[in-house]
Coordinates of C-alpha atoms in Angstrom, one line a residue:
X174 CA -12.4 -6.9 -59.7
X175 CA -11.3 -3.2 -60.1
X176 CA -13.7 -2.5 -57.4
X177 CA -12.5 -4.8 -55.1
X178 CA -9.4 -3.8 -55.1
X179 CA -10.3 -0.1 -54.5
X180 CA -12.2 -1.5 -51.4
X181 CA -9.0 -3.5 -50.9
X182 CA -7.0 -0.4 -50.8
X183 CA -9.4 1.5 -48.7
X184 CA -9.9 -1.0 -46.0
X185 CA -6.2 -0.9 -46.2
X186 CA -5.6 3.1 -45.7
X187 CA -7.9 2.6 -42.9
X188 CA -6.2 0.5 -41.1
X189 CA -3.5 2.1 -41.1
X190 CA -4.7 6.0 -40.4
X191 CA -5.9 3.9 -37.3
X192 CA -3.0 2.1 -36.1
X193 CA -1.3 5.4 -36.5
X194 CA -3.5 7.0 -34.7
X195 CA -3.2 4.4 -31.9
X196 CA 0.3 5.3 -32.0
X197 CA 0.2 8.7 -31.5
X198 CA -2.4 8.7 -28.7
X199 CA -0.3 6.1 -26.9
X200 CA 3.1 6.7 -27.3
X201 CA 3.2 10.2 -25.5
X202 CA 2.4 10.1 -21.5
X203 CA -1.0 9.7 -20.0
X204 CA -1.8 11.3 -16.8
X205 CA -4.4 9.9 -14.8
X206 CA -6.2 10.8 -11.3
X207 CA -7.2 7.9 -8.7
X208 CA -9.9 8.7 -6.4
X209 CA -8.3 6.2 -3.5
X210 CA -10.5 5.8 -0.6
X211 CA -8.2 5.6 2.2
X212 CA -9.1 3.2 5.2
X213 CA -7.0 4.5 7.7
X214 CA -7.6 7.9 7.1
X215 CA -11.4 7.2 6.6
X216 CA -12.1 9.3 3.6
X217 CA -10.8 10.1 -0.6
X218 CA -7.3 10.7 -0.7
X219 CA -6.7 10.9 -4.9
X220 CA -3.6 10.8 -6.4
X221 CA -2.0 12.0 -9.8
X222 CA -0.2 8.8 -11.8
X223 CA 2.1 10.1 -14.7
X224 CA 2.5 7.1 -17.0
X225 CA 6.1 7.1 -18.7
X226 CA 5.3 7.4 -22.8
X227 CA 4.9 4.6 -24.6
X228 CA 3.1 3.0 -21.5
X229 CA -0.1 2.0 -23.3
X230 CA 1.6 0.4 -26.5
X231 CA 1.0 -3.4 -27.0
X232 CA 4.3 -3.6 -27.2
X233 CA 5.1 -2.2 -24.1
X234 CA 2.1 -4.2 -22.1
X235 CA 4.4 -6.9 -20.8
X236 CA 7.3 -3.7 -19.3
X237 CA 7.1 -3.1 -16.1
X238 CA 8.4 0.6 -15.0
X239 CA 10.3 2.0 -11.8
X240 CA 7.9 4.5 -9.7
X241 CA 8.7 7.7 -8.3
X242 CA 6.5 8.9 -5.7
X243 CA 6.5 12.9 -5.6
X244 CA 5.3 14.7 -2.4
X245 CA 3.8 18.4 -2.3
X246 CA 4.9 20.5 0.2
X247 CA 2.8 21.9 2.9
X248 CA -0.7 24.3 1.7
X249 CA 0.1 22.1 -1.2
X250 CA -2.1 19.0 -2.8
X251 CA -2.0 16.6 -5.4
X252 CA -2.4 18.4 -8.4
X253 CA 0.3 21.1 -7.2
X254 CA 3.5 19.5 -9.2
X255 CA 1.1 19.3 -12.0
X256 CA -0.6 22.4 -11.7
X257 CA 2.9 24.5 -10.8
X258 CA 5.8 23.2 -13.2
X259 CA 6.7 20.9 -16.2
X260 CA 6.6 17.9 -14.7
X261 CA 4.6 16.5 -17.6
X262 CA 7.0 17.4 -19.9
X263 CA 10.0 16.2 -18.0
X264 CA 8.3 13.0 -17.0
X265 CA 8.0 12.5 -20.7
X266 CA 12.0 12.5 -21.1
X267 CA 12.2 9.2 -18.6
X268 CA 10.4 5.9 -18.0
X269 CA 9.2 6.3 -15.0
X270 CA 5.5 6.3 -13.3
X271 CA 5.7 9.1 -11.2
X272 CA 2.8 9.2 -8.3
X273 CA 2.0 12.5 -6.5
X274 CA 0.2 11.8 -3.7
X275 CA -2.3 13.9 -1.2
X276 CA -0.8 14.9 2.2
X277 CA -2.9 17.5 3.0
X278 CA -1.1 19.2 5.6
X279 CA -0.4 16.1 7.7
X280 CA 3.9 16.1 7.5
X281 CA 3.7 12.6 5.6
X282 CA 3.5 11.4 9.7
X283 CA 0.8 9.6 11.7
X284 CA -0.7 12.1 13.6
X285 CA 0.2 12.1 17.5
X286 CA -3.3 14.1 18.2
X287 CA -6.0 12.4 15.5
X288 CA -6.2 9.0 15.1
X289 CA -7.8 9.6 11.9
X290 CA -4.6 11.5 10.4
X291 CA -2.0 8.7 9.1
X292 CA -0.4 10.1 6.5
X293 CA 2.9 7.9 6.7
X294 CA 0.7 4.6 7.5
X295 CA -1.1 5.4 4.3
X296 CA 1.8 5.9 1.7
X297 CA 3.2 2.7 3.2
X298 CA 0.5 0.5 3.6
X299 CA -2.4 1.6 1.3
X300 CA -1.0 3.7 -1.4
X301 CA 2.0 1.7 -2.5
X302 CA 0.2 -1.4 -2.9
X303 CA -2.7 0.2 -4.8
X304 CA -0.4 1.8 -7.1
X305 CA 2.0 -1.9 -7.7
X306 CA -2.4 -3.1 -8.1
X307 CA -3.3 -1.0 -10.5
X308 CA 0.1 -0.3 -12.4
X309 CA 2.7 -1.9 -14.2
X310 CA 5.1 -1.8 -11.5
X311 CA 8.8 -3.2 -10.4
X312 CA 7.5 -3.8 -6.8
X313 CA 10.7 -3.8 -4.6
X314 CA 12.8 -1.1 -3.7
X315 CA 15.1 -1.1 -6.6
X316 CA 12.5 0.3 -8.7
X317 CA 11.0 2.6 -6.3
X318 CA 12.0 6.0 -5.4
X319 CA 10.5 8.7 -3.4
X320 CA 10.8 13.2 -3.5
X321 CA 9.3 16.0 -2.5
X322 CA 9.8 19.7 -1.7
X323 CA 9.6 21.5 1.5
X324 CA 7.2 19.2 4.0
X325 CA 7.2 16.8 1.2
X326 CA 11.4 16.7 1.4
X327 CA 11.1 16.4 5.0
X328 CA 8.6 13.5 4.0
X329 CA 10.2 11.9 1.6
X330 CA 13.5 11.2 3.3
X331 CA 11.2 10.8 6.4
X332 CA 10.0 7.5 4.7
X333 CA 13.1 6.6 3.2
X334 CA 15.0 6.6 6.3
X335 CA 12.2 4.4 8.1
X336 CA 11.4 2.4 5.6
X337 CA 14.8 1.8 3.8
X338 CA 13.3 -2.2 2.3
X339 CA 11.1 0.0 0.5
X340 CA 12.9 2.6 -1.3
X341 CA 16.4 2.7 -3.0
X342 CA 16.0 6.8 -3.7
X343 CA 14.8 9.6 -1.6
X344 CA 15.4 13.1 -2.6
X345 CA 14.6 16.2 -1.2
X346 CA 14.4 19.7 -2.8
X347 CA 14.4 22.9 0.4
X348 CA 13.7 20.2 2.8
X349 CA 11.9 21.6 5.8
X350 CA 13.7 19.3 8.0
X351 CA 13.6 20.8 11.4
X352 CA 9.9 20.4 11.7
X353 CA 9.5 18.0 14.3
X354 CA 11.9 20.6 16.9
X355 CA 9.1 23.9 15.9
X356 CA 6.1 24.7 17.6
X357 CA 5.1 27.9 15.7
X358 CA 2.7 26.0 13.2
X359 CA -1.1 24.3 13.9
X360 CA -0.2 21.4 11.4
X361 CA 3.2 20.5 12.9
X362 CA 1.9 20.7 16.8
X363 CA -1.7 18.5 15.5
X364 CA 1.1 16.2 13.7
X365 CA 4.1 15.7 16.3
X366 CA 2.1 16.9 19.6
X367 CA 3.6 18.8 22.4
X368 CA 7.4 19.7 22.5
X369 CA 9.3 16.6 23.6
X370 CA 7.0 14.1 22.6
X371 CA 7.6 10.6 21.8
X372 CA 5.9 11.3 18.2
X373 CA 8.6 14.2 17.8
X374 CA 11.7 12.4 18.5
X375 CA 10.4 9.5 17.0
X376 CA 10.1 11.8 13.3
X377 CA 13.4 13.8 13.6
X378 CA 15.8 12.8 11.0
X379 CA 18.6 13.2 12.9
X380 CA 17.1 11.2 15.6
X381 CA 16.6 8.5 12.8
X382 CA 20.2 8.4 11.4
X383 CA 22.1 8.8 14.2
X384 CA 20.3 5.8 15.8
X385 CA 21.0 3.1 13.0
X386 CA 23.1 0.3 14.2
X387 CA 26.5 0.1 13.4
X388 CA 26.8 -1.0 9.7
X389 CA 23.0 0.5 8.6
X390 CA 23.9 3.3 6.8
X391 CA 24.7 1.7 3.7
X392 CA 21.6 0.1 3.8
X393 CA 19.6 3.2 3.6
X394 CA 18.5 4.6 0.3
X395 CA 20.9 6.7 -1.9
X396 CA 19.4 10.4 -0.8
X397 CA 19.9 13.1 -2.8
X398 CA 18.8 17.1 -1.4
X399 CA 19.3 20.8 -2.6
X400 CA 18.6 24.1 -1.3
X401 CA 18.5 27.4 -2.6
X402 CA 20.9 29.8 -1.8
X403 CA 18.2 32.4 -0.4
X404 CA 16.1 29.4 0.8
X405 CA 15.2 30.0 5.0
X406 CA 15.9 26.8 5.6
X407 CA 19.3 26.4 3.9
X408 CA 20.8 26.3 7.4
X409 CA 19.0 23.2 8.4
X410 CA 20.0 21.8 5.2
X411 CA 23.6 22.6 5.3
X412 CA 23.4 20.9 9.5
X413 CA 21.7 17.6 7.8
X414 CA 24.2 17.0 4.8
X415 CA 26.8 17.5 8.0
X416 CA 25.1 15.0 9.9
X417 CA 25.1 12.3 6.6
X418 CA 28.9 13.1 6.2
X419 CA 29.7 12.1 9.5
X420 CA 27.8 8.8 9.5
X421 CA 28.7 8.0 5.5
X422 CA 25.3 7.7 4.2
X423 CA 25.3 7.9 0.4
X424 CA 24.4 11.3 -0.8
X425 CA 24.7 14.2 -2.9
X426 CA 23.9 18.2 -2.0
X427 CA 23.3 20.7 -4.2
X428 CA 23.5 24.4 -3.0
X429 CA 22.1 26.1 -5.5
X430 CA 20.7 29.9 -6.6
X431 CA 16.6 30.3 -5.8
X432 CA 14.5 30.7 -2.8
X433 CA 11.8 28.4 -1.2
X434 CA 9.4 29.2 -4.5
X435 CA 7.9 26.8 -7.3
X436 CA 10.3 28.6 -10.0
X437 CA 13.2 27.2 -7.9
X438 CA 11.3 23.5 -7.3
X439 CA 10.2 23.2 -11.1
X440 CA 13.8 23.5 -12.1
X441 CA 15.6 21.3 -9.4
X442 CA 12.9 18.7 -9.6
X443 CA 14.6 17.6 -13.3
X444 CA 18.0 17.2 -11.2
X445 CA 15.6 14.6 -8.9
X446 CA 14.9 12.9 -12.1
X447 CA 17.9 12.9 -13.8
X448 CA 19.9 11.4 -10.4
X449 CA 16.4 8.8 -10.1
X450 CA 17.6 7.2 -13.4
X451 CA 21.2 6.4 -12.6
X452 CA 19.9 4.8 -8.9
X453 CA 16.8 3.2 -9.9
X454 CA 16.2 0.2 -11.9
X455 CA 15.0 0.9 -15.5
X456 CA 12.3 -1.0 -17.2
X457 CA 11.9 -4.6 -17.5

């Protein structure tokens, strides 16, 4: 009897060193990389998924989570919000999957020179569905936001502004906005093609805005953007929050202290995901 109960006991303290266990391994966040083979682009274009904590619980296995998509900026990949701030330890203050995607150098744009460089075509039409395939997702735009810095800001209210069914947030930290007007770059004349082109007028953001219909604006996804003070492109940042005044597109601008420099982006992208939380839907 005595020894039965010790095994009792045992079996007992077991148990429960392993459902602690399961506890701690699952309530923190669990980053995760997708080799995605991308049809349109014809070759692997992975992606970083940041699950929110708590993702992996069995209690949680019914929740389904809003998703940030983060963009790099250009000479960027991937890994670089990862690899360059604390994204995994802010991530871990909010329940949100956050996706950073590869964009190479491609301007989040379907190139106007290779056929094989779809970079806006394959967030849209391949990546988003893998992720609301593979994820726990609220798959419509009032769970989905989209951010980036530099190319990826350009990208990310790029996409939001053409695709407004698909996302109720886009943010942008030192947006490189006039990149569809420059020629001084390889990536942005392979991307947009020769000055004047269809392709370039058909990416500009002010082109974009200022021709919604009548009545559009408020259909377009609350944007939020900052710029550093000593940023290079705070000039074309200050002209774009103009140009959102004057139509009365929903939006907030930050002018802030910092240059065009990850110190800068790992600090403002916490502002992305603080304002994320009040737009987005949470959990459900």
């Amino acid at each position: 009897m005595i020894r039965s109960r010790r095994l009792l006991v045992l079996i007992v303290i077991l148990l429960l060193a392993l459902v602690g266990f399961y506890y701690q391994l699952k309530k923190g966040i669990q980053i995760e990389t997708i080799q995605f083979t991308s049809g349109l682009n014809g070759r692997v274009l992975p992606y970083k998924v940041v699950l929110p904590p708590g993702y992996g619980l069995i209690t949680s296995s019914r929740t389904h989570y809003p998703v940030i998509y983060l963009l790099h900026g250009w000479s960027g990949h991937f890994d670089s919000w990862l690899n360059n701030t604390g994204l995994a330890q802010y991530a871990a203050q909010h329940k949100f999957i956050i996706i950073t995607p590869e964009g190479n150098n491609g301007w989040y744009s379907d190139s106007a020179t290779n056929p094989s460089e779809k970079y806006e075509s394959y967030i849209i039409n391949e990546l988003i569905p893998d992720v609301d395939g593979r994820f726990r997702t609220i798959r419509d735009r009032r769970g989905r936001g989209i951010a980036g810095n530099s190319m990826g800001g350009y990208g990310a209210l790029k996409l939001g502004f053409k695709h407004p069914s698909t996302f109720a947030f886009a943010a942008s930290m030192s947006g490189a906005f006039d990149a569809p007007n420059r020629v001084d770059d390889k990536s942005i004349m392979d991307t947009f093609g020769a000055a004047g082109s269809l392709a370039r007028s058909d990416n500009d953001l002010e082109q974009i805005v200022l021709g919604l219909t009548p009545g559009k604006a408020p259909a377009l996804p609350f944007v939020y953007l900052d710029c550093g003070l000593d940023d290079p492109w705070l000039n074309v940042n200050d002209h774009f929050s103009d140009v959102l005044s004057q139509l009365k597109v929903r939006y907030a601008y930050r002018r802030v202290p910092g240059g065009h420099v990850w110190s800068y982006w790992d600090r403002q992208v916490q502002d992305v995901l603080g304002h994320a939380t009040e737009v987005l839907s949470g959990p459900e």
